[in-house]
Short mmCIF file of C-alpha atoms in Angstrom, two decimals:
data_model
loop_
_atom_site.label_atom_id
_atom_site.label_comp_id
_atom_site.label_asym_id
_atom_site.label_seq_id
_atom_site.Cartn_x
_atom_site.Cartn_y
_atom_site.Cartn_z
CA UNK A 6 9.43 -11.49 -37.72
CA UNK A 7 11.18 -11.36 -34.96
CA UNK A 8 8.92 -9.50 -33.18
CA UNK A 9 6.47 -11.90 -34.35
CA UNK A 10 9.40 -15.30 -33.01
CA UNK A 11 9.78 -13.37 -29.76
CA UNK A 12 6.19 -13.50 -29.28
CA UNK A 13 5.37 -17.27 -30.11
CA UNK A 14 8.31 -17.82 -28.23
CA UNK A 15 6.76 -15.90 -25.73
CA UNK A 16 3.30 -18.03 -25.93
CA UNK A 17 4.77 -20.84 -25.13
CA UNK A 18 6.68 -20.66 -21.88
CA UNK A 19 2.89 -19.31 -20.93
CA UNK A 20 1.50 -22.05 -21.89
CA UNK A 21 3.62 -24.71 -20.73
CA UNK A 22 3.45 -22.78 -17.08
CA UNK A 23 0.11 -22.03 -17.78
CA UNK A 24 -0.13 -26.52 -17.71
CA UNK A 25 2.15 -27.03 -14.23
CA UNK A 26 0.70 -24.21 -12.37
CA UNK A 27 -2.63 -26.11 -13.46
CA UNK A 28 -0.92 -29.52 -12.45
CA UNK A 29 0.18 -28.59 -9.02
CA UNK A 30 -4.12 -26.97 -9.25
CA UNK A 31 -4.79 -30.48 -9.87
CA UNK A 32 -2.69 -31.94 -7.49
CA UNK A 33 -2.98 -29.86 -4.51
CA UNK A 34 -7.30 -30.45 -5.09
CA UNK A 35 -6.81 -34.71 -5.01
CA UNK A 36 -5.05 -34.39 -1.74
CA UNK A 37 -8.79 -33.35 -0.75
CA UNK A 38 -8.49 -31.30 2.16
CA UNK A 39 -10.87 -28.52 2.98
CA UNK A 40 -7.24 -26.55 2.50
CA UNK A 41 -5.76 -27.92 -0.50
CA UNK A 42 -8.81 -27.78 -2.18
CA UNK A 43 -9.43 -24.37 -1.65
CA UNK A 44 -5.58 -23.49 -2.49
CA UNK A 45 -6.03 -25.53 -5.37
CA UNK A 46 -8.74 -24.15 -7.05
CA UNK A 47 -7.70 -21.26 -6.62
CA UNK A 48 -4.18 -22.11 -8.66
CA UNK A 49 -6.66 -22.98 -11.80
CA UNK A 50 -8.29 -19.60 -11.61
CA UNK A 51 -4.57 -18.72 -12.57
CA UNK A 52 -3.82 -20.45 -15.98
CA UNK A 53 -7.72 -19.66 -16.75
CA UNK A 54 -6.75 -16.15 -16.24
CA UNK A 55 -3.83 -16.15 -18.42
CA UNK A 56 -4.92 -18.12 -20.84
CA UNK A 57 -7.94 -16.45 -21.37
CA UNK A 58 -5.26 -12.78 -22.25
CA UNK A 59 -2.53 -14.84 -23.72
CA UNK A 60 -6.68 -15.30 -26.26
CA UNK A 61 -7.33 -12.01 -26.46
CA UNK A 62 -4.15 -10.64 -27.34
CA UNK A 63 -3.87 -13.16 -30.07
CA UNK A 64 -7.92 -12.15 -31.58
CA UNK A 65 -5.98 -8.41 -31.30
CA UNK A 66 -2.83 -9.11 -32.44
CA UNK A 67 -3.94 -11.02 -35.56
CA UNK A 68 -6.41 -8.84 -36.47
CA UNK A 69 -3.97 -5.50 -36.18
CA UNK A 70 -2.33 -7.62 -39.45
CA UNK A 71 -4.99 -8.08 -41.23
CA UNK A 72 -5.45 -4.92 -41.40
CA UNK A 73 -1.71 -3.64 -41.81
CA UNK A 74 -1.62 -6.45 -45.24
CA UNK A 75 -4.99 -5.10 -46.11
CA UNK A 76 -4.21 -1.17 -46.23
CA UNK A 77 -0.63 -2.37 -47.77
CA UNK A 78 -1.96 -4.00 -50.08
CA UNK A 79 -3.88 -0.88 -50.46
CA UNK A 80 -1.26 1.93 -50.74
CA UNK A 81 -1.65 3.03 -47.73
CA UNK A 82 -0.02 2.31 -45.71
CA UNK A 83 1.30 5.35 -43.63
CA UNK A 84 4.79 6.11 -44.24
CA UNK A 85 7.33 6.37 -42.15
CA UNK A 86 8.71 10.14 -41.99
CA UNK A 87 10.22 10.48 -38.64
CA UNK A 88 13.08 12.24 -37.47
CA UNK A 89 15.02 9.64 -35.23
CA UNK A 90 18.46 10.48 -32.83
CA UNK A 91 22.35 8.76 -34.15
CA UNK A 92 20.69 6.10 -31.71
CA UNK A 93 17.91 4.81 -33.68
CA UNK A 94 15.63 5.93 -31.53
CA UNK A 95 12.13 8.37 -32.90
CA UNK A 96 12.61 12.37 -31.92
CA UNK A 97 10.26 13.11 -29.47
CA UNK A 98 8.52 16.56 -31.08
CA UNK A 99 8.91 14.80 -34.50
CA UNK A 100 6.14 11.92 -33.22
CA UNK A 101 4.39 14.60 -31.72
CA UNK A 102 3.47 17.00 -35.18
CA UNK A 103 2.86 13.27 -36.75
CA UNK A 104 0.18 12.64 -33.77
CA UNK A 105 -1.16 15.64 -34.35
CA UNK A 106 -1.57 15.62 -38.14
CA UNK A 107 -2.85 11.56 -37.87
CA UNK A 108 -5.28 12.44 -35.17
CA UNK A 109 -6.80 16.42 -37.06
CA UNK A 110 -7.84 13.24 -39.93
CA UNK A 111 -9.08 11.07 -37.53
CA UNK A 112 -11.09 13.98 -36.57
CA UNK A 113 -12.19 14.75 -40.47
CA UNK A 114 -12.93 11.16 -41.31
CA UNK A 115 -14.68 8.94 -37.87
CA UNK A 116 -16.06 6.06 -39.58
CA UNK A 117 -12.46 5.44 -41.57
CA UNK A 118 -10.98 2.41 -40.25
CA UNK A 119 -7.61 3.76 -42.35
CA UNK A 120 -7.15 7.22 -40.29
CA UNK A 121 -7.85 4.55 -36.96
CA UNK A 122 -5.08 2.25 -38.03
CA UNK A 123 -2.96 5.59 -38.91
CA UNK A 124 -3.50 7.32 -35.70
CA UNK A 125 -2.16 4.03 -33.63
CA UNK A 126 0.74 4.36 -35.55
CA UNK A 127 0.61 7.56 -34.22
CA UNK A 128 0.48 7.01 -30.99
CA UNK A 129 2.89 4.14 -30.37
CA UNK A 130 4.69 6.18 -32.01
CA UNK A 131 4.16 8.79 -29.91
CA UNK A 132 5.07 6.30 -26.96
CA UNK A 133 1.60 6.37 -25.47
CA UNK A 134 0.67 2.46 -26.33
CA UNK A 135 -2.41 2.03 -23.85
CA UNK A 136 -3.74 5.05 -26.44
CA UNK A 137 -1.97 3.33 -29.69
CA UNK A 138 -4.63 -0.24 -28.33
CA UNK A 139 -7.46 1.99 -28.43
CA UNK A 140 -7.03 3.50 -30.89
CA UNK A 141 -6.57 0.05 -33.05
CA UNK A 142 -9.12 -1.96 -31.40
CA UNK A 143 -11.52 1.12 -32.86
CA UNK A 144 -9.98 1.15 -36.17
CA UNK A 145 -10.66 -3.31 -35.75
CA UNK A 146 -14.15 -2.99 -34.79
CA UNK A 147 -14.77 0.19 -38.01
CA UNK A 148 -13.60 -2.17 -40.33
CA UNK A 149 -15.75 -5.40 -39.37
CA UNK A 150 -18.37 -3.42 -39.13
CA UNK A 151 -18.87 -3.38 -35.58
CA UNK A 152 -21.12 -0.83 -33.60
CA UNK A 153 -17.99 1.91 -31.69
CA UNK A 154 -18.43 4.23 -28.84
CA UNK A 155 -18.57 8.08 -29.40
CA UNK A 156 -15.49 9.03 -28.20
#
């Protein structure tokens, strides 16, 4: 729940930022000189890119949460079997061992979104965020029946 509150707070701050930057871009365009119009248009591009990125991130998070809820209802969420240090950090060797098992499961059943979801969690635990995101995107596409690229 804490992560969700943080996400929405940061998203709200970003939206306020987009509005402020957008208003500055409009003010520059209203100045009417060639330089301020060009600068104003380029300033307006930033909130557009930011809003697109925020929308894509929100869609991804909602889809991942939907899959997590469905997997939880089925009783298929991965069990936390990771060894932790006294400070609470995940032991790297433990994460690697779980990752190896999850990767083997994904290779055995490449069309099952559930194994890709669990692989994404294992990538995340192993601190490989880019691959975790790719695995989760694959799980979402498989779940939704969308075509996926071969590995």
